[in-house]
Amino acid sequence: MSPRKSADRAGDMMQGTLDMLVLQTLVLGPAHGYAIAEIIQRRSDAVLQVEQGSLYPALHRLEDKGLIASFWGTSENNRKARFYKLTAAGKRRLHEESSRWQQLVAAIGRVMDPAPRLRSGQADD
Amino acid sequence: MGIRRFFKRTGWDRERSREIDAHIALMADDLRARGIPHDEAERRARARFGNPIAIREEIYQMNSIPLIETLVRDGRYALRLLRRSPGFAVTAILTLAIAIGANAAVFSLVDGVLLRPLPYPNPDQLAHAERVTMSSRGVFQSPGIDGAMWEAIRQHVTSADTAVYSDWRAGVNLAIGGTAMNVDHQRVSAGFFRVIGVSPVRGREFTEEEDRAGGPAAVILSHGLWQRAFGGNPSVLNSTVLVRGEPHTIVGIMPASFRGNFSMADLWTPVRASRRGQGGGTNFLALLRVKGSAEAVEAELNQAYHSLGFKPREGEHVWYHLAPVKQMVTAGSRDPLLTMWAAVGLVLLIASVNLAGLLLSRARTRTREIATRMALGSGRRAVIRQLLVESITLALAGGVLGVLVGQLMLNGMQALAGNQYSLWQDVTLDLRAVAATAAITMLAAVIFGTIPALQASRLDVQSGLREGESRGASARLRLASFCSSAPVC
């Protein structure tokens, strides 16, 4: 429906990764947009900088898919803020995504491994 | 999900805006905690956040359905334009409304009266027995028969299913319990409903025994009366009511779907046509459902007539023939209806041509506007779509108003001629007719709305801008000038 569909597909991987990171952040409990960005930045030792320009569309997309839900609450320093929390569907999705991610990392790791070993009984998909 | 988001997108945007403000405030709080001065923290937080409008726009787009968005915008623009030239808008919409309304109203009548006049199974088989008398004074046709002829028909006619009824409908006093009401009453023979092809929905129709002089007094109710008088209670079957002060047993109830020429009464009793006494008289109509050939039935009818032994007067020839019910029912209204139909057809044609003229001449005055839009970067498709949406907006407004006009016209015609042509009363505005007429006018609007759009979008912008000022008639718009100078427009 959207004319930007093809562009979306090109960015799928990055978008998908950001979605996964957001979901992972919310495992610890509800958080507002600023906190989500901060947590990702801190836990990645400032390697991953989440731009607001992609964070809020991502949050909107996730909420639209029913993976997260939002509510207005009060922040630790007493400001009104919109908090997000994982839904049951979000938890399921996070579980799938993280196991896919582990597989992907392992697969890339094996390819990049300078001394490949033959493994048995563990087929890649 | 998508559609709901679409309608909520403005509210969502407000939410996002608040959320972004909160984000910036939180970020500024953090910066202040690290010792940055108050205003400077605010400024830095804003700078680091980037452009909030861009984010809001992106999310708004995610909620939007682009096609609907542009169509809504075009529609709004069209309405604004129409409001700016009320003379044009009123003329065009009224033209459309009258054409659509008149056509729909008359077509509803034509359809209801001429094309589907008899809501009974195989209405083509239904006919009345009609006596033709030819003498030096002319040819006379009379559908009335007497009790004796009815008995003769029953004896001789075997190629048709026959029944008889009284043409005479009258108000009669019906008493139920303590209350009395005046209802329309008609007398029919046993087998009448079988011949028509509509059976009572509850109970049964009259038996031969009830249809004989001195037989049990029975009555059949219309669905309407059953609802009105008994609230649709099924247990009234076999109970007794007083008709003209005499007790009658309710033996049947007709279905609500029993409509048309033979269902004008509220209440039926047996006709008891016979040679003598109460059942005599001549105001009976013999209704026949022809099973074999019409010729065979007519031969049998004449046999029946001759069996009565009447001698025609000197110089007079008398015979019976079949008068198809359909013809009889529609005879009165056929010609006026067809004339009216042709007339409103012309009205529709004239309206379409007028509308085309209006649209074309209007397009000419809009060359400058369109050229301006294209100079500002509007694409050809956008201009064509805009003009199409305008035409369709007009046509829609005309169509909606046309339904109202059609209903008014139909009511008017029924009030004027409804007593004369009983079938007209049943007719309701045919929405298919409205749709068909609206489609025709919409097509005209779209075609004549598109021609200027195509022309205009081929414009070279510079000359278009100039043309709006000077009067230089362009060769491209020859069709427009032709049509707006033609007398009919």
XYZ file of C-alpha atoms in Angstrom:
614
model
C 0.000 0.000 0.000
C 2.808 2.375 0.754
C 5.003 3.636 -2.054
C 8.026 3.249 0.196
C 7.636 -0.480 0.357
C 10.763 -1.323 -1.606
C 12.822 1.078 0.466
C 11.465 -0.591 3.594
C 12.565 -3.949 2.370
C 16.106 -2.728 1.762
C 16.274 -1.526 5.355
C 14.663 -4.658 6.723
C 17.703 -5.975 8.447
C 18.518 -2.774 10.277
C 14.915 -2.124 11.081
C 14.409 -5.669 12.284
C 17.468 -5.393 14.461
C 16.320 -2.153 16.041
C 12.915 -3.683 16.713
C 14.593 -6.609 18.417
C 16.780 -4.330 20.526
C 13.755 -2.320 21.610
C 11.873 -5.459 22.592
C 14.903 -6.738 24.495
C 15.174 -3.442 26.385
C 11.597 -3.746 27.535
C 12.156 -7.215 29.058
C 13.380 -5.481 32.198
C 10.161 -3.528 32.533
C 8.254 -0.617 31.042
C 10.332 2.297 29.784
C 9.785 5.544 27.914
C 11.374 6.383 24.566
C 14.270 8.339 26.006
C 15.111 5.582 28.448
C 14.988 2.959 25.699
C 17.484 4.924 23.632
C 19.719 5.471 26.652
C 19.642 1.820 27.712
C 20.582 0.601 24.241
C 23.376 3.130 24.079
C 24.698 2.297 27.537
C 24.514 -1.465 27.195
C 26.302 -1.334 23.863
C 29.061 0.807 25.409
C 27.950 3.680 23.185
C 28.573 1.660 20.024
C 24.900 1.732 19.069
C 23.465 5.236 18.890
C 19.746 5.113 18.456
C 18.526 8.023 16.438
C 15.183 9.426 17.529
C 14.320 9.584 13.844
C 14.223 5.795 13.721
C 13.301 5.081 17.339
C 9.830 6.628 17.282
C 8.760 5.143 13.971
C 10.007 1.793 15.286
C 7.975 2.171 18.474
C 4.940 3.094 16.425
C 5.426 0.104 14.161
C 5.825 -2.282 17.095
C 2.739 -0.924 18.782
C 0.803 -1.163 15.546
C 1.743 -4.851 15.342
C 0.617 -5.345 18.939
C 4.067 -6.344 20.158
C 4.237 -3.509 22.663
C 1.627 -1.413 24.424
C 1.922 2.139 25.663
C 0.563 4.224 28.498
C 1.211 7.633 29.999
C 3.114 7.553 33.268
C 5.471 9.559 35.414
C 9.207 9.310 34.951
C 11.775 8.892 37.768
C 12.265 12.682 37.805
C 8.557 13.359 37.878
C 7.849 14.144 34.258
C 4.911 12.917 32.250
C 6.169 10.426 29.705
C 4.789 7.757 27.448
C 5.870 4.325 28.662
C 6.059 1.169 26.600
C 5.785 -2.398 27.804
C 6.007 -5.797 26.180
C 2.805 -7.606 25.320
C 2.509 -11.392 25.329
C 2.881 -11.365 21.550
C 5.943 -9.159 21.977
C 7.535 -11.641 24.347
C 6.932 -14.461 21.904
C 8.368 -12.412 19.057
C 11.433 -11.471 21.109
C 12.050 -15.135 21.845
C 11.924 -16.020 18.154
C 14.028 -13.066 17.149
C 16.740 -13.707 19.672
C 17.086 -17.366 18.780
C 17.238 -16.390 15.102
C 19.809 -13.802 16.020
C 21.929 -16.353 17.902
C 21.817 -18.637 14.880
C 22.790 -15.815 12.593
C 25.674 -14.736 14.793
C 26.875 -18.310 15.108
C 26.604 -18.814 11.348
C 28.478 -15.624 10.561
C 31.018 -16.518 13.187
C 31.617 -19.897 11.560
C 32.061 -18.279 8.168
C 34.437 -15.717 9.547
C 36.357 -18.281 11.613
C 39.879 -18.455 10.213
C 40.236 -22.139 11.212
C 37.039 -23.923 10.185
C 36.244 -27.204 11.871
C 33.985 -29.903 10.558
C 31.010 -30.333 12.793
C 28.591 -33.193 12.718
C 24.946 -33.287 13.660
C 24.474 -29.559 13.420
C 23.060 -28.562 10.088
C 22.592 -24.961 9.231
C 19.269 -23.878 7.886
C -5.904 -2.078 11.768
C -4.874 0.125 8.881
C -8.252 1.775 8.426
C -8.686 2.502 12.121
C -5.232 4.019 12.285
C -6.116 6.081 9.244
C -9.025 7.758 10.932
C -7.150 8.228 14.164
C -4.016 9.605 12.577
C -4.514 13.212 13.668
C -5.068 12.220 17.272
C -2.011 10.020 17.061
C 0.040 12.895 15.815
C -0.947 14.944 18.852
C 0.127 12.076 21.082
C 3.459 11.811 19.324
C 4.018 15.514 19.661
C 3.525 15.326 23.435
C 5.744 12.284 23.594
C 8.546 14.034 21.733
C 8.296 17.035 24.058
C 8.592 14.676 27.002
C 11.626 13.041 25.418
C 13.374 16.384 24.993
C 12.501 17.421 28.545
C 13.921 14.177 29.933
C 17.073 14.587 27.900
C 17.451 18.163 29.137
C 16.995 16.976 32.734
C 19.847 14.522 32.229
C 22.083 17.217 30.808
C 21.289 19.522 33.733
C 22.147 16.737 36.144
C 25.552 16.712 34.517
C 25.928 20.384 35.342
C 24.908 22.083 32.137
C 23.051 25.396 32.684
C 19.294 25.391 32.408
C 18.697 27.020 29.033
C 21.757 25.544 27.450
C 20.565 22.048 28.420
C 17.243 22.684 26.759
C 18.926 23.947 23.598
C 21.308 21.016 23.404
C 18.554 18.511 23.979
C 16.588 19.997 21.089
C 19.630 20.032 18.876
C 20.460 16.442 19.668
C 16.919 15.280 19.126
C 16.825 16.523 15.548
C 13.745 17.558 13.674
C 10.593 16.489 15.506
C 8.367 17.475 12.562
C 10.162 14.994 10.325
C 9.530 12.188 12.815
C 5.906 13.139 13.207
C 5.495 13.286 9.458
C 7.021 9.869 9.059
C 4.662 8.367 11.608
C 1.700 10.231 10.119
C 2.597 8.723 6.758
C 2.743 5.275 8.322
C -0.855 5.721 9.410
C -1.995 7.158 6.136
C -3.440 5.536 3.047
C -2.034 7.782 0.305
C -4.814 7.285 -2.250
C -7.574 8.120 0.218
C -5.567 11.039 1.503
C -5.250 12.622 -1.935
C -8.846 11.890 -2.874
C -10.091 13.503 0.311
C -7.905 16.510 -0.414
C -9.161 16.714 -3.995
C -12.742 16.386 -2.791
C -12.291 19.207 -0.317
C -10.744 21.371 -2.989
C -13.614 20.583 -5.335
C -16.171 21.557 -2.695
C -14.329 24.788 -2.057
C -14.311 25.596 -5.761
C -18.008 24.824 -6.098
C -18.769 27.077 -3.193
C -16.813 29.808 -4.901
C -18.969 29.590 -8.035
C -22.412 28.872 -6.574
C -24.219 29.735 -9.802
C -22.435 27.009 -11.699
C -22.748 24.543 -8.840
C -26.466 25.087 -8.308
C -27.234 24.900 -12.033
C -25.240 21.736 -12.532
C -26.511 19.972 -9.429
C -30.145 20.897 -10.057
C -29.876 19.797 -13.686
C -28.531 16.467 -12.567
C -31.022 16.060 -9.745
C -34.039 16.745 -11.924
C -32.840 14.440 -14.679
C -31.994 11.626 -12.294
C -35.130 12.091 -10.207
C -37.539 12.255 -13.147
C -36.017 9.237 -14.794
C -35.984 7.184 -11.641
C -39.571 8.052 -10.774
C -40.962 7.290 -14.217
C -38.844 4.198 -14.660
C -40.055 2.937 -11.291
C -43.619 3.302 -12.534
C -42.889 1.731 -15.919
C -41.110 -1.131 -14.248
C -43.751 -1.623 -11.581
C -46.778 -1.234 -13.844
C -45.758 -2.365 -17.312
C -42.852 -4.716 -16.804
C -43.811 -6.453 -13.576
C -47.492 -5.719 -13.106
C -48.644 -9.046 -11.760
C -46.692 -10.487 -8.878
C -48.112 -13.967 -9.419
C -46.562 -17.093 -10.900
C -46.841 -17.241 -14.725
C -49.065 -14.176 -15.041
C -49.164 -14.672 -18.812
C -51.475 -17.654 -18.328
C -54.061 -15.580 -16.478
C -57.033 -14.293 -18.464
C -60.587 -13.181 -17.996
C -63.486 -14.541 -20.035
C -64.841 -11.600 -21.983
C -68.015 -11.370 -23.987
C -67.826 -9.596 -27.322
C -71.014 -8.215 -28.846
C -70.843 -7.036 -32.434
C -73.705 -5.211 -34.066
C -74.317 -2.294 -36.393
C -73.745 -0.038 -33.397
C -70.193 -1.240 -32.931
C -68.205 -3.797 -30.962
C -68.716 -4.014 -27.215
C -66.604 -5.995 -24.821
C -67.822 -6.895 -21.405
C -65.976 -9.020 -18.868
C -69.014 -9.402 -16.612
C -70.700 -12.807 -16.490
C -73.677 -14.043 -14.535
C -74.169 -17.042 -12.287
C -75.618 -19.118 -15.076
C -72.628 -18.544 -17.324
C -70.319 -19.439 -14.446
C -72.075 -22.770 -13.989
C -71.794 -23.370 -17.727
C -68.097 -22.544 -17.693
C -67.537 -24.985 -14.866
C -69.242 -27.661 -16.888
C -67.590 -27.086 -20.256
C -64.181 -25.541 -19.783
C -61.602 -28.218 -19.064
C -58.453 -26.755 -20.669
C -58.165 -24.088 -18.003
C -58.299 -23.859 -14.251
C -61.245 -21.591 -13.509
C -62.523 -19.406 -10.706
C -64.910 -16.549 -10.355
C -64.928 -13.456 -8.230
C -66.974 -10.407 -7.652
C -65.532 -7.329 -9.273
C -67.328 -5.333 -6.701
C -65.288 -4.348 -3.667
C -67.063 -2.779 -0.766
C -66.532 -1.627 2.742
C -67.989 -4.063 5.227
C -68.411 -4.048 8.964
C -66.136 -6.486 10.744
C -66.659 -7.105 14.459
C -64.048 -8.869 16.546
C -64.971 -9.355 20.166
C -66.281 -5.944 21.163
C -64.601 -3.783 18.520
C -65.869 -3.083 15.014
C -64.009 -1.808 12.001
C -64.742 -1.047 8.386
C -62.679 -3.112 5.978
C -62.467 -3.720 2.227
C -64.289 -6.851 1.288
C -64.280 -8.965 -1.853
C -66.110 -12.169 -2.740
C -64.213 -14.962 -4.462
C -65.018 -18.545 -5.390
C -63.408 -21.751 -4.215
C -60.180 -22.205 -6.153
C -59.680 -18.480 -6.719
C -56.345 -18.379 -4.909
C -55.276 -21.612 -6.573
C -55.902 -20.062 -9.989
C -53.940 -16.942 -9.074
C -51.181 -19.151 -7.741
C -50.843 -17.753 -4.221
C -52.019 -19.954 -1.362
C -52.895 -18.800 2.129
C -49.830 -18.767 4.344
C -51.924 -20.187 7.194
C -55.048 -22.251 6.919
C -56.622 -22.942 3.517
C -58.755 -21.370 0.857
C -62.510 -21.836 0.463
C -63.914 -25.290 -0.206
C -66.637 -26.076 -2.744
C -68.984 -26.627 0.162
C -68.357 -23.174 1.593
C -68.825 -21.707 -1.890
C -72.359 -23.102 -2.165
C -75.528 -21.280 -1.133
C -76.274 -22.192 2.477
C -72.764 -23.564 3.077
C -70.664 -22.830 6.157
C -69.811 -19.123 6.493
C -66.043 -18.688 6.092
C -63.654 -15.782 5.752
C -60.028 -15.334 4.680
C -57.947 -12.434 6.010
C -55.256 -10.420 4.306
C -51.903 -10.348 6.009
C -52.351 -6.648 6.702
C -55.705 -7.093 8.418
C -54.406 -10.060 10.385
C -51.584 -7.881 11.679
C -53.800 -4.879 12.353
C -56.722 -6.617 13.989
C -55.065 -9.604 15.643
C -51.447 -8.537 16.020
C -50.428 -11.492 13.856
C -51.655 -14.024 16.391
C -51.776 -17.442 14.642
C -54.404 -18.838 17.029
C -57.160 -16.773 15.395
C -57.451 -19.483 12.771
C -60.842 -21.251 13.116
C -62.116 -18.585 15.490
C -65.280 -16.661 14.700
C -65.712 -13.040 13.685
C -68.844 -11.114 12.735
C -68.989 -9.970 9.116
C -72.041 -7.773 8.506
C -73.264 -9.015 11.845
C -73.116 -12.686 10.854
C -70.660 -15.148 12.385
C -67.932 -16.330 10.003
C -65.073 -18.735 10.694
C -61.554 -17.597 9.805
C -60.248 -20.388 7.573
C -57.143 -18.773 6.071
C -54.642 -15.930 6.122
C -52.943 -14.692 2.978
C -49.168 -14.088 2.933
C -47.704 -10.582 3.103
C -46.241 -11.200 -0.343
C -49.726 -11.389 -1.855
C -49.779 -8.081 -3.665
C -51.030 -6.563 -6.855
C -54.338 -6.283 -8.591
C -56.077 -9.196 -6.911
C -55.120 -8.273 -3.374
C -56.855 -4.975 -2.870
C -59.243 -6.329 -0.244
C -58.664 -6.907 3.464
C -61.082 -9.753 3.696
C -62.556 -12.365 1.371
C -65.742 -14.410 1.630
C -67.089 -17.080 -0.755
C -68.888 -15.634 -3.784
C -71.486 -18.435 -4.143
C -72.262 -17.680 -7.756
C -75.290 -19.571 -8.968
C -78.282 -19.325 -11.271
C -80.700 -18.273 -8.627
C -81.169 -16.151 -5.566
C -78.351 -14.431 -3.766
C -75.670 -15.866 -6.042
C -77.275 -14.487 -9.189
C -76.469 -11.207 -10.854
C -74.005 -10.291 -13.519
C -71.147 -8.604 -11.778
C -68.857 -11.620 -11.720
C -65.520 -12.007 -13.452
C -64.335 -15.402 -14.576
C -60.624 -15.796 -14.014
C -58.909 -18.554 -15.965
C -55.442 -20.019 -15.841
C -54.936 -21.333 -19.350
C -53.251 -24.730 -19.321
C -53.405 -25.735 -22.948
C -53.889 -23.550 -25.983
C -55.886 -20.358 -25.764
C -57.932 -21.409 -28.807
C -59.119 -24.578 -27.089
C -60.203 -22.605 -24.051
C -62.028 -20.070 -26.196
C -63.837 -22.865 -28.047
C -64.938 -24.346 -24.735
C -66.084 -20.934 -23.525
C -68.286 -20.524 -26.580
C -69.602 -24.057 -26.108
C -70.541 -23.076 -22.577
C -72.243 -19.945 -23.824
C -74.258 -21.807 -26.449
C -75.328 -24.397 -23.900
C -77.269 -21.645 -22.158
C -79.475 -21.338 -25.241
C -79.564 -17.558 -25.485
C -80.623 -16.227 -28.844
C -78.730 -13.080 -29.841
C -80.852 -10.230 -31.097
C -81.331 -9.604 -34.778
C -78.113 -8.463 -36.506
C -76.031 -9.101 -33.400
C -73.114 -11.494 -33.019
C -72.016 -12.619 -29.590
C -68.977 -14.676 -28.671
C -66.521 -15.142 -25.851
C -62.780 -14.680 -25.947
C -59.885 -14.513 -23.489
C -58.662 -11.137 -22.318
C -55.192 -11.531 -20.827
C -55.136 -10.062 -17.338
C -51.871 -8.296 -18.000
C -53.342 -6.277 -20.854
C -56.422 -5.380 -18.939
C -54.501 -4.266 -15.912
C -52.046 -2.105 -17.786
C -54.344 -0.907 -20.556
C -55.153 2.437 -18.964
C -51.688 3.494 -17.993
C -49.647 2.096 -20.850
C -49.759 5.052 -23.193
C -49.385 7.872 -20.659
C -46.511 6.004 -19.053
C -44.653 5.364 -22.274
C -45.129 8.976 -23.322
C -43.837 10.156 -20.007
C -40.900 7.776 -20.222
C -39.909 9.122 -23.616
C -40.238 12.667 -22.302
C -38.009 12.116 -19.300
C -35.547 10.284 -21.531
C -35.273 13.487 -23.502
C -34.911 15.443 -20.292
C -32.016 13.220 -19.342
C -30.385 13.735 -22.728
C -30.805 17.488 -22.575
C -29.526 17.541 -19.024
C -26.412 15.604 -20.010
C -25.701 17.919 -22.936
C -26.283 20.946 -20.748
C -23.966 19.606 -18.135
C -21.326 18.910 -20.739
C -21.659 22.474 -22.004
C -21.364 23.830 -18.489
C -18.286 21.782 -17.744
C -16.608 22.630 -21.038
C -17.191 26.341 -20.797
C -16.038 26.267 -17.229
C -12.874 24.427 -18.193
C -12.098 27.258 -20.567
C -12.161 29.790 -17.793
C -9.930 27.608 -15.712
C -7.049 27.320 -18.140
C -5.147 29.907 -16.187
C -5.660 28.202 -12.868
C -4.531 24.878 -14.282
C -1.521 26.455 -15.947
C -0.595 28.037 -12.632
C -0.831 24.730 -10.861
C 1.317 23.027 -13.457
C 3.836 25.843 -13.329
C 4.042 25.248 -9.584
C 4.941 21.633 -10.235
C 1.617 19.846 -10.254
C 1.804 16.754 -12.425
C -0.485 16.033 -15.349
C -2.071 13.122 -13.547
C -2.730 15.241 -10.485
C -4.524 17.855 -12.597
C -6.634 15.253 -14.389
C -7.480 13.547 -11.116
C -8.469 16.850 -9.605
C -10.834 17.687 -12.468
C -12.305 14.187 -12.377
C -12.920 14.424 -8.659
C -14.695 17.715 -9.292
C -16.985 16.161 -11.896
C -17.698 13.186 -9.683
C -18.422 15.445 -6.714
C -20.961 17.254 -8.848
C -22.487 14.015 -10.058
C -22.686 12.611 -6.530
C -24.382 15.719 -5.202
C -26.804 15.570 -8.128
C -27.437 11.887 -7.493
C -28.236 12.345 -3.818
C -30.558 15.223 -4.552
C -31.958 13.178 -7.448
C -33.179 10.467 -5.087
C -35.116 13.099 -3.161
C -36.523 14.639 -6.325
C -37.467 11.174 -7.594
C -39.301 10.334 -4.389
C -41.177 13.648 -4.517
C -42.105 13.132 -8.156
C -43.289 9.605 -7.549
C -45.407 10.759 -4.614
C -46.798 13.515 -6.798
C -47.694 11.173 -9.635
C -49.307 8.730 -7.242
C -51.331 11.515 -5.697
C -52.425 12.724 -9.121
C -53.226 9.448 -10.818
C -53.162 6.837 -8.093
C -56.948 6.500 -7.919
C -57.107 5.999 -11.624
C -54.436 3.367 -11.887
C -54.615 1.181 -8.824
C -51.284 -0.502 -9.515
C -49.416 2.781 -9.179
C -50.076 2.819 -5.457
C -47.842 -0.164 -4.880
C -44.835 1.272 -6.676
C -41.865 2.426 -4.641
C -38.881 4.327 -5.936
C -36.697 1.793 -7.693
C -33.173 2.225 -6.405
C -31.799 0.294 -9.367
C -33.362 2.920 -11.602
C -31.785 5.657 -9.519
C -28.434 3.904 -9.758
C -28.724 3.377 -13.513
C -29.659 6.986 -14.205
C -27.029 8.261 -11.836
C -24.484 6.094 -13.638
C -25.456 7.590 -16.998
C -25.186 11.163 -15.785
C -22.012 10.375 -13.889
C -20.560 8.944 -17.076
C -21.495 12.119 -18.914
C -19.933 14.211 -16.163
C -16.768 12.137 -16.183
C -16.395 12.177 -19.964
C -17.017 15.878 -20.289
C -14.985 16.563 -17.197
C -12.066 14.624 -18.643
C -11.916 16.242 -22.058
C -10.943 19.646 -20.649
C -8.649 17.907 -18.207
C -6.802 16.177 -21.031
C -6.672 19.352 -23.041
C -5.604 21.437 -20.133
C -2.922 19.049 -19.051
C -1.381 19.194 -22.517
C -1.132 22.938 -22.173
C 2.159 24.542 -22.498
C 2.288 26.533 -19.327
C 3.459 29.834 -20.698
C 0.764 30.248 -23.295
C -1.772 28.944 -20.807
C -0.909 31.651 -18.359
C -1.181 34.255 -21.045
C -4.384 32.810 -22.438
C -6.196 33.367 -19.206
C -5.699 37.085 -19.691
C -6.225 37.499 -23.404
C -9.196 36.095 -25.228
C -7.200 34.184 -27.843
C -9.436 31.221 -28.633
C -7.219 28.219 -28.896
C -7.641 25.575 -31.532
C -7.369 22.986 -28.819
C -10.621 24.137 -27.283
C -12.619 23.991 -30.471
C -14.930 21.368 -29.022
C -15.711 23.599 -26.107
C -16.620 26.565 -28.258
C -18.673 24.392 -30.537
C -20.678 22.971 -27.713
C -21.288 26.148 -25.814
C -22.524 27.856 -28.957
C -24.839 25.026 -29.966
C -28.431 26.101 -29.288
C -29.344 23.125 -27.159
C -26.700 23.786 -24.571
